[in-house]
Amino acid sequence: MPPAHILNAPTKLMKTLGYGAGYQYDHDAEEGFSGQNYFPDAMARQRISMSEGTGFEREIAKRWNTVKAAREA
């Protein structure tokens, strides 16, 4: 089950149960990353292998490292 804070709360009951409470929209956050966890707590993060080579891959790696550092903070 996904964390309750990212679930839609179309009814009063769901709002009472905490659905959507504390959700932070990434695009409203500085740097476009809120740091919220969108995965179930029991689900381990997987390492995505990325080349830090040339061109756009280098830019993606920079962004990935920024997000990783923000998540660890």
Tab-separated table of N, CA, C and O in Angstrom:
chain	number	residue	atom	x	y	z
A	1	MET	N	0.845	-1.186	0.000
A	1	MET	CA	0.000	0.000	0.000
A	1	MET	C	0.886	1.244	0.000
A	1	MET	O	1.810	1.337	0.792
A	2	PRO	N	0.609	2.198	-0.863
A	2	PRO	CA	1.372	3.455	-0.869
A	2	PRO	C	1.135	4.241	0.428
A	2	PRO	O	0.105	4.075	1.077
A	3	PRO	N	2.057	5.111	0.794
A	3	PRO	CA	1.854	5.946	1.986
A	3	PRO	C	0.580	6.775	1.849
A	3	PRO	O	0.246	7.253	0.761
A	4	ALA	N	-0.139	6.966	2.960
A	4	ALA	CA	-1.432	7.660	2.937
A	4	ALA	C	-1.314	9.100	2.450
A	4	ALA	O	-2.243	9.620	1.835
A	5	HIS	N	-0.172	9.746	2.687
A	5	HIS	CA	-0.064	11.161	2.316
A	5	HIS	C	-0.074	11.394	0.807
A	5	HIS	O	-0.302	12.514	0.366
A	6	ILE	N	0.150	10.355	0.015
A	6	ILE	CA	0.109	10.558	-1.433
A	6	ILE	C	-1.190	10.056	-2.064
A	6	ILE	O	-1.387	10.207	-3.251
A	7	LEU	N	-2.067	9.496	-1.246
A	7	LEU	CA	-3.330	8.987	-1.777
A	7	LEU	C	-4.374	10.092	-1.861
A	7	LEU	O	-4.433	10.984	-1.020
A	8	ASN	N	-5.211	10.030	-2.875
A	8	ASN	CA	-6.286	10.979	-3.066
A	8	ASN	C	-7.328	10.827	-1.961
A	8	ASN	O	-7.596	9.715	-1.517
A	9	ALA	N	-7.901	11.947	-1.514
A	9	ALA	CA	-8.914	11.923	-0.452
A	9	ALA	C	-10.210	12.577	-0.942
A	9	ALA	O	-10.540	13.693	-0.546
A	10	PRO	N	-10.975	11.884	-1.784
A	10	PRO	CA	-12.199	12.492	-2.320
A	10	PRO	C	-13.376	12.494	-1.344
A	10	PRO	O	-14.372	13.153	-1.594
A	11	THR	N	-13.280	11.776	-0.230
A	11	THR	CA	-14.386	11.740	0.733
A	11	THR	C	-13.925	12.247	2.093
A	11	THR	O	-12.729	12.251	2.404
A	12	LYS	N	-14.874	12.636	2.926
A	12	LYS	CA	-14.554	13.095	4.280
A	12	LYS	C	-13.911	11.972	5.096
A	12	LYS	O	-12.993	12.211	5.886
A	13	LEU	N	-14.387	10.746	4.925
A	13	LEU	CA	-13.819	9.613	5.656
A	13	LEU	C	-12.344	9.441	5.323
A	13	LEU	O	-11.511	9.265	6.212
A	14	MET	N	-12.018	9.521	4.047
A	14	MET	CA	-10.618	9.339	3.641
A	14	MET	C	-9.742	10.470	4.194
A	14	MET	O	-8.612	10.232	4.604
A	15	LYS	N	-10.261	11.696	4.218
A	15	LYS	CA	-9.518	12.810	4.816
A	15	LYS	C	-9.304	12.564	6.304
A	15	LYS	O	-8.233	12.828	6.832
A	16	THR	N	-10.338	12.048	6.979
A	16	THR	CA	-10.242	11.736	8.404
A	16	THR	C	-9.182	10.658	8.664
A	16	THR	O	-8.490	10.693	9.678
A	17	LEU	N	-9.069	9.728	7.744
A	17	LEU	CA	-8.080	8.648	7.881
A	17	LEU	C	-6.667	9.098	7.526
A	17	LEU	O	-5.727	8.321	7.640
A	18	GLY	N	-6.513	10.347	7.091
A	18	GLY	CA	-5.181	10.883	6.820
A	18	GLY	C	-4.737	10.829	5.378
A	18	GLY	O	-3.597	11.186	5.069
A	19	TYR	N	-5.611	10.411	4.498
A	19	TYR	CA	-5.237	10.372	3.082
A	19	TYR	C	-4.940	11.796	2.601
A	19	TYR	O	-5.707	12.716	2.847
A	20	GLY	N	-3.843	11.995	1.953
A	20	GLY	CA	-3.462	13.290	1.402
A	20	GLY	C	-2.890	14.272	2.412
A	20	GLY	O	-2.445	15.348	2.033
A	21	ALA	N	-2.869	13.921	3.698
A	21	ALA	CA	-2.389	14.845	4.742
A	21	ALA	C	-0.879	15.046	4.636
A	21	ALA	O	-0.122	14.085	4.591
A	22	GLY	N	-0.472	16.289	4.553
A	22	GLY	CA	0.949	16.610	4.517
A	22	GLY	C	1.617	16.430	3.174
A	22	GLY	O	2.834	16.534	3.063
A	23	TYR	N	0.818	16.179	2.140
A	23	TYR	CA	1.411	15.997	0.817
A	23	TYR	C	2.079	17.292	0.364
A	23	TYR	O	1.540	18.378	0.524
A	24	GLN	N	3.282	17.167	-0.180
A	24	GLN	CA	4.016	18.317	-0.705
A	24	GLN	C	4.241	18.095	-2.199
A	24	GLN	O	4.851	17.107	-2.592
A	25	TYR	N	3.747	19.021	-2.985
A	25	TYR	CA	3.877	18.941	-4.435
A	25	TYR	C	5.318	19.282	-4.816
A	25	TYR	O	5.821	20.357	-4.489
A	26	ASP	N	5.991	18.360	-5.472
A	26	ASP	CA	7.409	18.549	-5.814
A	26	ASP	C	7.668	19.837	-6.574
A	26	ASP	O	8.661	20.519	-6.327
A	27	HIS	N	6.801	20.197	-7.487
A	27	HIS	CA	7.037	21.377	-8.319
A	27	HIS	C	6.921	22.686	-7.539
A	27	HIS	O	7.393	23.722	-8.000
A	28	ASP	N	6.311	22.641	-6.356
A	28	ASP	CA	6.233	23.830	-5.507
A	28	ASP	C	7.466	23.974	-4.617
A	28	ASP	O	7.681	25.021	-4.023
A	29	ALA	N	8.261	22.929	-4.510
A	29	ALA	CA	9.439	22.941	-3.643
A	29	ALA	C	10.641	23.556	-4.358
A	29	ALA	O	10.726	23.534	-5.585
A	30	GLU	N	11.542	24.092	-3.552
A	30	GLU	CA	12.781	24.613	-4.117
A	30	GLU	C	13.523	23.472	-4.801
A	30	GLU	O	13.551	22.360	-4.305
A	31	GLU	N	14.100	23.726	-5.927
A	31	GLU	CA	14.817	22.733	-6.728
A	31	GLU	C	13.888	21.673	-7.327
A	31	GLU	O	14.351	20.680	-7.866
A	32	GLY	N	12.560	21.801	-7.151
A	32	GLY	CA	11.617	20.859	-7.745
A	32	GLY	C	11.630	19.482	-7.104
A	32	GLY	O	11.252	18.497	-7.728
A	33	PHE	N	12.019	19.405	-5.821
A	33	PHE	CA	12.085	18.122	-5.118
A	33	PHE	C	11.727	18.339	-3.661
A	33	PHE	O	12.397	19.088	-2.962
A	34	SER	N	10.657	17.716	-3.198
A	34	SER	CA	10.196	17.908	-1.818
A	34	SER	C	10.902	17.000	-0.823
A	34	SER	O	10.933	17.294	0.359
A	35	GLY	N	11.431	15.884	-1.294
A	35	GLY	CA	12.086	14.933	-0.396
A	35	GLY	C	11.139	13.923	0.221
A	35	GLY	O	11.563	13.068	0.996
A	36	GLN	N	9.853	14.015	-0.117
A	36	GLN	CA	8.908	13.062	0.452
A	36	GLN	C	9.136	11.666	-0.116
A	36	GLN	O	9.591	11.497	-1.238
A	37	ASN	N	8.791	10.678	0.688
A	37	ASN	CA	8.899	9.292	0.266
A	37	ASN	C	7.585	8.865	-0.377
A	37	ASN	O	6.531	8.973	0.234
A	38	TYR	N	7.647	8.399	-1.606
A	38	TYR	CA	6.442	7.972	-2.319
A	38	TYR	C	6.317	6.456	-2.389
A	38	TYR	O	5.429	5.932	-3.035
A	39	PHE	N	7.211	5.747	-1.733
A	39	PHE	CA	7.189	4.295	-1.736
A	39	PHE	C	6.745	3.783	-0.373
A	39	PHE	O	6.950	4.451	0.646
A	40	PRO	N	6.154	2.592	-0.324
A	40	PRO	CA	5.824	2.003	0.973
A	40	PRO	C	7.091	1.888	1.824
A	40	PRO	O	8.178	1.640	1.302
A	41	ASP	N	6.947	2.096	3.134
A	41	ASP	CA	8.106	2.064	4.034
A	41	ASP	C	8.866	0.746	3.961
A	41	ASP	O	10.082	0.723	4.100
A	42	ALA	N	8.160	-0.350	3.736
A	42	ALA	CA	8.805	-1.662	3.696
A	42	ALA	C	9.541	-1.927	2.380
A	42	ALA	O	10.265	-2.900	2.250
A	43	MET	N	9.356	-1.046	1.403
A	43	MET	CA	9.969	-1.252	0.090
A	43	MET	C	11.341	-0.578	0.030
A	43	MET	O	11.453	0.636	0.189
A	44	ALA	N	12.362	-1.377	-0.175
A	44	ALA	CA	13.725	-0.848	-0.242
A	44	ALA	C	13.945	-0.112	-1.567
A	44	ALA	O	13.392	-0.479	-2.593
A	45	ARG	N	14.742	0.941	-1.513
A	45	ARG	CA	15.088	1.673	-2.736
A	45	ARG	C	16.073	0.847	-3.550
A	45	ARG	O	16.948	0.200	-3.004
A	46	GLN	N	15.913	0.902	-4.841
A	46	GLN	CA	16.806	0.181	-5.729
A	46	GLN	C	17.802	1.143	-6.339
A	46	GLN	O	17.469	2.294	-6.623
A	47	ARG	N	18.990	0.691	-6.537
A	47	ARG	CA	20.029	1.510	-7.173
A	47	ARG	C	19.847	1.404	-8.670
A	47	ARG	O	19.783	0.325	-9.241
A	48	ILE	N	19.735	2.539	-9.312
A	48	ILE	CA	19.631	2.567	-10.761
A	48	ILE	C	21.012	2.893	-11.286
A	48	ILE	O	21.602	3.907	-10.949
A	49	SER	N	21.525	2.029	-12.100
A	49	SER	CA	22.861	2.239	-12.646
A	49	SER	C	22.800	3.284	-13.744
A	49	SER	O	21.983	3.209	-14.648
A	50	MET	N	23.653	4.301	-13.616
A	50	MET	CA	23.708	5.352	-14.617
A	50	MET	C	25.149	5.636	-14.984
A	50	MET	O	26.011	5.684	-14.127
A	51	SER	N	25.344	5.862	-16.225
A	51	SER	CA	26.652	6.283	-16.698
A	51	SER	C	26.804	7.760	-16.390
A	51	SER	O	25.878	8.539	-16.548
A	52	GLU	N	27.951	8.163	-15.918
A	52	GLU	CA	28.217	9.578	-15.690
A	52	GLU	C	29.103	10.096	-16.810
A	52	GLU	O	29.877	11.020	-16.638
A	53	GLY	N	28.943	9.499	-17.974
A	53	GLY	CA	29.765	9.787	-19.134
A	53	GLY	C	29.658	11.182	-19.683
A	53	GLY	O	29.977	12.163	-19.033
A	54	THR	N	29.164	11.284	-20.869
A	54	THR	CA	29.166	12.560	-21.570
A	54	THR	C	27.762	12.995	-21.926
A	54	THR	O	26.798	12.256	-21.775
A	55	GLY	N	27.662	14.220	-22.410
A	55	GLY	CA	26.390	14.732	-22.907
A	55	GLY	C	25.323	14.819	-21.847
A	55	GLY	O	25.575	15.168	-20.695
A	56	PHE	N	24.112	14.497	-22.236
A	56	PHE	CA	22.970	14.636	-21.352
A	56	PHE	C	23.035	13.666	-20.171
A	56	PHE	O	22.500	13.948	-19.100
A	57	GLU	N	23.696	12.518	-20.346
A	57	GLU	CA	23.857	11.568	-19.236
A	57	GLU	C	24.553	12.238	-18.053
A	57	GLU	O	24.226	11.964	-16.899
A	58	ARG	N	25.491	13.111	-18.305
A	58	ARG	CA	26.195	13.819	-17.241
A	58	ARG	C	25.217	14.719	-16.480
A	58	ARG	O	25.262	14.805	-15.256
A	59	GLU	N	24.302	15.391	-17.207
A	59	GLU	CA	23.310	16.266	-16.569
A	59	GLU	C	22.322	15.457	-15.728
A	59	GLU	O	21.930	15.875	-14.641
A	60	ILE	N	21.921	14.303	-16.228
A	60	ILE	CA	21.021	13.427	-15.474
A	60	ILE	C	21.708	12.958	-14.195
A	60	ILE	O	21.102	12.927	-13.121
A	61	ALA	N	22.974	12.591	-14.286
A	61	ALA	CA	23.730	12.144	-13.112
A	61	ALA	C	23.833	13.262	-12.074
A	61	ALA	O	23.705	13.005	-10.870
A	62	LYS	N	24.028	14.505	-12.506
A	62	LYS	CA	24.087	15.626	-11.565
A	62	LYS	C	22.762	15.760	-10.819
A	62	LYS	O	22.734	15.943	-9.601
A	63	ARG	N	21.660	15.686	-11.557
A	63	ARG	CA	20.336	15.797	-10.935
A	63	ARG	C	20.093	14.642	-9.978
A	63	ARG	O	19.583	14.817	-8.871
A	64	TRP	N	20.457	13.449	-10.383
A	64	TRP	CA	20.291	12.269	-9.533
A	64	TRP	C	21.070	12.439	-8.235
A	64	TRP	O	20.570	12.151	-7.150
A	65	ASN	N	22.284	12.935	-8.309
A	65	ASN	CA	23.108	13.132	-7.118
A	65	ASN	C	22.530	14.215	-6.209
A	65	ASN	O	22.600	14.109	-4.985
A	66	THR	N	21.939	15.253	-6.799
A	66	THR	CA	21.283	16.303	-6.004
A	66	THR	C	20.093	15.743	-5.236
A	66	THR	O	19.926	16.002	-4.045
A	67	VAL	N	19.276	14.958	-5.916
A	67	VAL	CA	18.107	14.346	-5.280
A	67	VAL	C	18.541	13.365	-4.194
A	67	VAL	O	17.979	13.346	-3.099
A	68	LYS	N	19.549	12.589	-4.473
A	68	LYS	CA	20.055	11.606	-3.488
A	68	LYS	C	20.539	12.324	-2.239
A	68	LYS	O	20.224	11.908	-1.115
A	69	ALA	N	21.290	13.409	-2.394
A	69	ALA	CA	21.799	14.158	-1.252
A	69	ALA	C	20.649	14.780	-0.452
A	69	ALA	O	20.659	14.765	0.792
A	70	ALA	N	19.635	15.303	-1.135
A	70	ALA	CA	18.475	15.887	-0.453
A	70	ALA	C	17.691	14.835	0.314
A	70	ALA	O	17.216	15.073	1.420
A	71	ARG	N	17.565	13.650	-0.255
A	71	ARG	CA	16.837	12.558	0.400
A	71	ARG	C	17.568	12.096	1.650
A	71	ARG	O	16.956	11.772	2.656
A	72	GLU	N	18.899	12.097	1.613
A	72	GLU	CA	19.687	11.657	2.762
A	72	GLU	C	19.722	12.697	3.872
A	72	GLU	O	19.964	12.362	5.025
A	73	ALA	N	19.463	13.950	3.522
A	73	ALA	CA	19.517	15.044	4.523
A	73	ALA	C	18.296	15.106	5.401
A	73	ALA	O	17.381	14.466	5.383
